[in-house]
GROMACS .gro file of C-alpha atoms in nm:
model
  231
    1MET     CA    1  -0.689   1.685   1.274
    2THR     CA    2  -0.924   1.459   1.089
    3ARG     CA    3  -0.758   1.449   0.746
    4ALA     CA    4  -0.415   1.486   0.580
    5SER     CA    5  -0.310   1.715   0.309
    6LEU     CA    6  -0.145   1.630  -0.014
    7ASP     CA    7   0.197   1.739   0.104
    8LYS     CA    8   0.158   1.429   0.330
    9GLN     CA    9   0.317   1.548   0.665
   10PRO     CA   10   0.378   1.204   0.830
   11HIS     CA   11   0.224   1.304   1.168
   12GLU     CA   12  -0.107   1.404   0.980
   13VAL     CA   13  -0.126   1.085   0.785
   14ALA     CA   14  -0.041   0.873   1.080
   15THR     CA   15  -0.305   1.046   1.303
   16MET     CA   16  -0.564   1.021   1.009
   17PHE     CA   17  -0.507   0.638   0.990
   18ASP     CA   18  -0.504   0.599   1.376
   19ASP     CA   19  -0.871   0.758   1.357
   20VAL     CA   20  -0.982   0.501   1.089
   21ALA     CA   21  -0.810   0.195   1.210
   22GLU     CA   22  -1.109   0.006   1.384
   23ARG     CA   23  -1.317  -0.002   1.052
   24TYR     CA   24  -1.062   0.034   0.787
   25ASP     CA   25  -1.081  -0.309   0.641
   26LEU     CA   26  -1.457  -0.317   0.636
   27THR     CA   27  -1.468   0.030   0.482
   28ASN     CA   28  -1.214  -0.064   0.207
   29ASP     CA   29  -1.421  -0.374   0.115
   30VAL     CA   30  -1.743  -0.153   0.068
   31LEU     CA   31  -1.555   0.133  -0.129
   32SER     CA   32  -1.390  -0.092  -0.361
   33LEU     CA   33  -1.706  -0.291  -0.424
   34GLY     CA   34  -1.531  -0.612  -0.289
   35GLN     CA   35  -1.232  -0.583  -0.525
   36THR     CA   36  -0.980  -0.557  -0.230
   37ARG     CA   37  -0.981  -0.929  -0.165
   38LEU     CA   38  -0.905  -1.007  -0.544
   39TRP     CA   39  -0.623  -0.751  -0.537
   40ARG     CA   40  -0.485  -0.912  -0.218
   41LYS     CA   41  -0.467  -1.256  -0.386
   42GLU     CA   42  -0.299  -1.122  -0.686
   43VAL     CA   43  -0.032  -0.954  -0.457
   44ALA     CA   44   0.026  -1.277  -0.282
   45LYS     CA   45   0.093  -1.457  -0.617
   46ALA     CA   46   0.332  -1.186  -0.733
   47VAL     CA   47   0.528  -1.182  -0.398
   48ASP     CA   48   0.543  -1.569  -0.405
   49ALA     CA   49   0.636  -1.604  -0.045
   50ARG     CA   50   0.817  -1.939   0.055
   51PRO     CA   51   0.877  -2.097   0.377
   52ALA     CA   52   1.157  -1.953   0.579
   53GLN     CA   53   1.188  -1.645   0.364
   54LYS     CA   54   1.170  -1.295   0.510
   55VAL     CA   55   0.897  -1.087   0.385
   56LEU     CA   56   0.857  -0.701   0.481
   57ASP     CA   57   0.494  -0.580   0.439
   58LEU     CA   58   0.523  -0.203   0.467
   59ALA     CA   59   0.215   0.009   0.539
   60ALA     CA   60   0.057  -0.310   0.651
   61GLY     CA   61  -0.192  -0.152   0.874
   62THR     CA   62  -0.385  -0.420   1.066
   63ALA     CA   63  -0.181  -0.685   0.883
   64THR     CA   64  -0.483  -0.811   0.681
   65SER     CA   65  -0.234  -0.800   0.386
   66SER     CA   66   0.033  -0.993   0.574
   67GLN     CA   67  -0.185  -1.297   0.635
   68PRO     CA   68  -0.117  -1.479   0.296
   69PHE     CA   69   0.258  -1.452   0.344
   70ALA     CA   70   0.243  -1.605   0.688
   71GLN     CA   71  -0.001  -1.882   0.562
   72ALA     CA   72   0.274  -1.958   0.287
   73GLY     CA   73   0.525  -2.034   0.571
   74ALA     CA   74   0.730  -1.699   0.545
   75TYR     CA   75   0.839  -1.492   0.842
   76VAL     CA   76   0.662  -1.176   0.764
   77VAL     CA   77   0.705  -0.844   0.947
   78PRO     CA   78   0.402  -0.601   0.924
   79CYS     CA   79   0.532  -0.249   0.943
   80ASP     CA   80   0.331   0.085   0.967
   81PHE     CA   81   0.376   0.434   1.094
   82SER     CA   82   0.016   0.444   1.236
   83LEU     CA   83   0.043   0.318   1.601
   84GLY     CA   84  -0.342   0.303   1.596
   85MET     CA   85  -0.335   0.055   1.308
   86LEU     CA   86  -0.071  -0.148   1.475
   87ARG     CA   87  -0.256  -0.167   1.791
   88VAL     CA   88  -0.587  -0.298   1.615
   89GLY     CA   89  -0.352  -0.542   1.404
   90LYS     CA   90  -0.180  -0.673   1.742
   91GLU     CA   91  -0.524  -0.746   1.910
   92ARG     CA   92  -0.622  -0.948   1.590
   93HIS     CA   93  -0.294  -1.128   1.539
   94PRO     CA   94  -0.090  -1.119   1.853
   95TRP     CA   95   0.161  -1.358   1.736
   96MET     CA   96   0.282  -1.121   1.458
   97PRO     CA   97   0.598  -0.907   1.489
   98PHE     CA   98   0.428  -0.570   1.426
   99THR     CA   99   0.692  -0.301   1.401
  100ALA     CA  100   0.647   0.081   1.383
  101GLY     CA  101   0.839   0.244   1.116
  102ASP     CA  102   0.840   0.515   0.861
  103GLY     CA  103   0.893   0.425   0.495
  104THR     CA  104   1.143   0.690   0.448
  105LYS     CA  105   1.367   0.567   0.732
  106LEU     CA  106   1.310   0.190   0.784
  107PRO     CA  107   1.428   0.043   1.111
  108PHE     CA  108   1.590  -0.258   0.945
  109LYS     CA  109   1.950  -0.347   0.841
  110ASP     CA  110   2.058  -0.351   0.485
  111ASP     CA  111   1.999  -0.671   0.300
  112THR     CA  112   1.734  -0.822   0.550
  113PHE     CA  113   1.436  -0.938   0.344
  114ASP     CA  114   1.383  -1.179   0.052
  115ALA     CA  115   1.075  -0.994  -0.058
  116VAL     CA  116   0.929  -0.632   0.018
  117THR     CA  117   0.583  -0.531  -0.047
  118ILE     CA  118   0.358  -0.239   0.010
  119SER     CA  119  -0.002  -0.228  -0.090
  120PHE     CA  120  -0.208   0.106  -0.125
  121GLY     CA  121   0.047   0.274   0.101
  122LEU     CA  122   0.326   0.414  -0.114
  123ARG     CA  123   0.128   0.727  -0.199
  124ASN     CA  124   0.096   0.811   0.147
  125ILE     CA  125   0.453   0.833   0.221
  126GLN     CA  126   0.582   1.184   0.216
  127ASP     CA  127   0.886   1.109  -0.021
  128THR     CA  128   0.812   0.825  -0.275
  129ASP     CA  129   1.160   0.805  -0.419
  130VAL     CA  130   1.327   0.792  -0.077
  131ALA     CA  131   1.081   0.513   0.020
  132LEU     CA  132   1.175   0.313  -0.295
  133ARG     CA  133   1.535   0.349  -0.215
  134GLU     CA  134   1.484   0.233   0.141
  135LEU     CA  135   1.296  -0.071   0.031
  136TYR     CA  136   1.588  -0.148  -0.207
  137ARG     CA  137   1.828  -0.113   0.080
  138VAL     CA  138   1.662  -0.365   0.309
  139THR     CA  139   1.614  -0.607   0.036
  140LYS     CA  140   1.860  -0.888  -0.008
  141PRO     CA  141   2.042  -0.909  -0.345
  142GLY     CA  142   1.828  -1.131  -0.581
  143GLY     CA  143   1.533  -1.019  -0.379
  144ARG     CA  144   1.212  -0.860  -0.504
  145VAL     CA  145   0.960  -0.566  -0.454
  146VAL     CA  146   0.586  -0.586  -0.533
  147ILE     CA  147   0.401  -0.273  -0.507
  148CYS     CA  148   0.013  -0.269  -0.535
  149GLU     CA  149  -0.130   0.076  -0.579
  150PHE     CA  150  -0.418   0.263  -0.727
  151SER     CA  151  -0.324   0.363  -1.087
  152SER     CA  152  -0.459   0.523  -1.419
  153PRO     CA  153  -0.764   0.316  -1.593
  154THR     CA  154  -0.635   0.225  -1.934
  155TRP     CA  155  -0.974   0.296  -2.116
  156ALA     CA  156  -1.039   0.659  -2.142
  157PRO     CA  157  -1.421   0.668  -2.099
  158PHE     CA  158  -1.391   0.427  -1.776
  159ARG     CA  159  -1.120   0.663  -1.654
  160THR     CA  160  -1.358   0.961  -1.658
  161VAL     CA  161  -1.635   0.759  -1.481
  162TYR     CA  162  -1.381   0.634  -1.221
  163THR     CA  163  -1.249   0.982  -1.138
  164GLU     CA  164  -1.601   1.102  -1.093
  165TYR     CA  165  -1.665   0.807  -0.858
  166LEU     CA  166  -1.364   0.898  -0.639
  167MET     CA  167  -1.458   1.248  -0.604
  168ARG     CA  168  -1.835   1.245  -0.593
  169ALA     CA  169  -1.938   0.899  -0.488
  170LEU     CA  170  -1.662   0.801  -0.249
  171PRO     CA  171  -1.716   1.070   0.014
  172PRO     CA  172  -2.087   1.007   0.089
  173VAL     CA  173  -2.018   0.623   0.083
  174ALA     CA  174  -1.743   0.687   0.326
  175ARG     CA  175  -1.968   0.887   0.559
  176ALA     CA  176  -2.196   0.601   0.578
  177VAL     CA  177  -1.948   0.338   0.662
  178SER     CA  178  -1.636   0.500   0.800
  179SER     CA  179  -1.549   0.655   1.136
  180ASN     CA  180  -1.368   0.946   0.955
  181PRO     CA  181  -1.508   1.010   0.628
  182ASP     CA  182  -1.273   1.323   0.576
  183ALA     CA  183  -0.987   1.067   0.553
  184TYR     CA  184  -1.138   0.920   0.248
  185VAL     CA  185  -1.155   1.257   0.073
  186TYR     CA  186  -0.783   1.294   0.127
  187LEU     CA  187  -0.739   0.925  -0.004
  188ALA     CA  188  -0.940   1.015  -0.335
  189GLU     CA  189  -0.743   1.323  -0.396
  190SER     CA  190  -0.425   1.137  -0.330
  191ILE     CA  191  -0.522   0.873  -0.594
  192ARG     CA  192  -0.604   1.143  -0.848
  193SER     CA  193  -0.252   1.305  -0.807
  194TRP     CA  194  -0.062   0.977  -0.821
  195PRO     CA  195   0.165   0.893  -1.116
  196ASP     CA  196   0.046   0.655  -1.379
  197GLN     CA  197   0.200   0.314  -1.446
  198PRO     CA  198   0.500   0.412  -1.684
  199ALA     CA  199   0.594   0.700  -1.441
  200LEU     CA  200   0.598   0.473  -1.139
  201ALA     CA  201   0.795   0.211  -1.322
  202ALA     CA  202   1.060   0.498  -1.414
  203ARG     CA  203   1.083   0.587  -1.039
  204LEU     CA  204   1.143   0.229  -0.952
  205LYS     CA  205   1.427   0.211  -1.182
  206ASP     CA  206   1.570   0.535  -1.075
  207ALA     CA  207   1.586   0.381  -0.708
  208GLY     CA  208   1.796   0.106  -0.843
  209TRP     CA  209   1.549  -0.175  -0.923
  210SER     CA  210   1.589  -0.383  -1.214
  211LYS     CA  211   1.371  -0.592  -1.445
  212VAL     CA  212   1.072  -0.362  -1.358
  213ALA     CA  213   0.740  -0.449  -1.501
  214TRP     CA  214   0.367  -0.386  -1.415
  215ARG     CA  215   0.039  -0.558  -1.465
  216ASN     CA  216  -0.297  -0.384  -1.454
  217LEU     CA  217  -0.588  -0.510  -1.232
  218THR     CA  218  -0.948  -0.410  -1.276
  219GLY     CA  219  -0.879  -0.219  -1.597
  220GLY     CA  220  -0.587  -0.027  -1.439
  221VAL     CA  221  -0.776   0.098  -1.140
  222VAL     CA  222  -0.492  -0.080  -0.961
  223ALA     CA  223  -0.157  -0.179  -1.099
  224LEU     CA  224   0.090  -0.439  -0.952
  225HIS     CA  225   0.452  -0.326  -1.017
  226ARG     CA  226   0.746  -0.565  -0.962
  227GLY     CA  227   1.123  -0.522  -0.959
  228PHE     CA  228   1.445  -0.718  -0.844
  229LYS     CA  229   1.754  -0.616  -0.663
  230GLN     CA  230   2.057  -0.744  -0.871
  231GLY     CA  231   2.256  -1.002  -0.693
   0.00000   0.00000   0.00000
């Protein structure tokens, strides 16, 4: 099994990410033309982690995304369902409390975290709406969610170019730099089939989140969605 299908069976997706764990961060940097670092900074600003706060970083992979929260003094829990990703992450950041978990059934008590966040992982969870409700459940009243995910470019001509890049340019680039290029074909397909900004905002509201808003990054290639759990 080298790639997952769009019905997103958890074991298939987990195995796929196990296969790419070693070079995942490098490959992402290349495929995004270096934009991932900029996006990560914007996520850190939106999450606004503070000392002594508890932050859940879901689909954290190797915990590259978790570092800004730890550096801000928060207690951050990197959680992922790919054991391969967690293993690589633990080698790189042995002090962090890596936790294996499925986004549709999180292994945490209700009202645990001040902030929950997920970057480029929500579309890989089998049931988006269940995952959004689970994130809501484990967030403290008054807490916040920040979702960073590929989205729909706002300028129509660029949207066309971007879609072409995803389906034509991305697979050969992935073949050059990734240990499992087929995984990136799945990722391109999953980006194309993902809901746009207003549709994801509506799903957040349906899951219980309030004050839902979004901000586009890189012309809407990526969108940051934020919401709050009412106190």
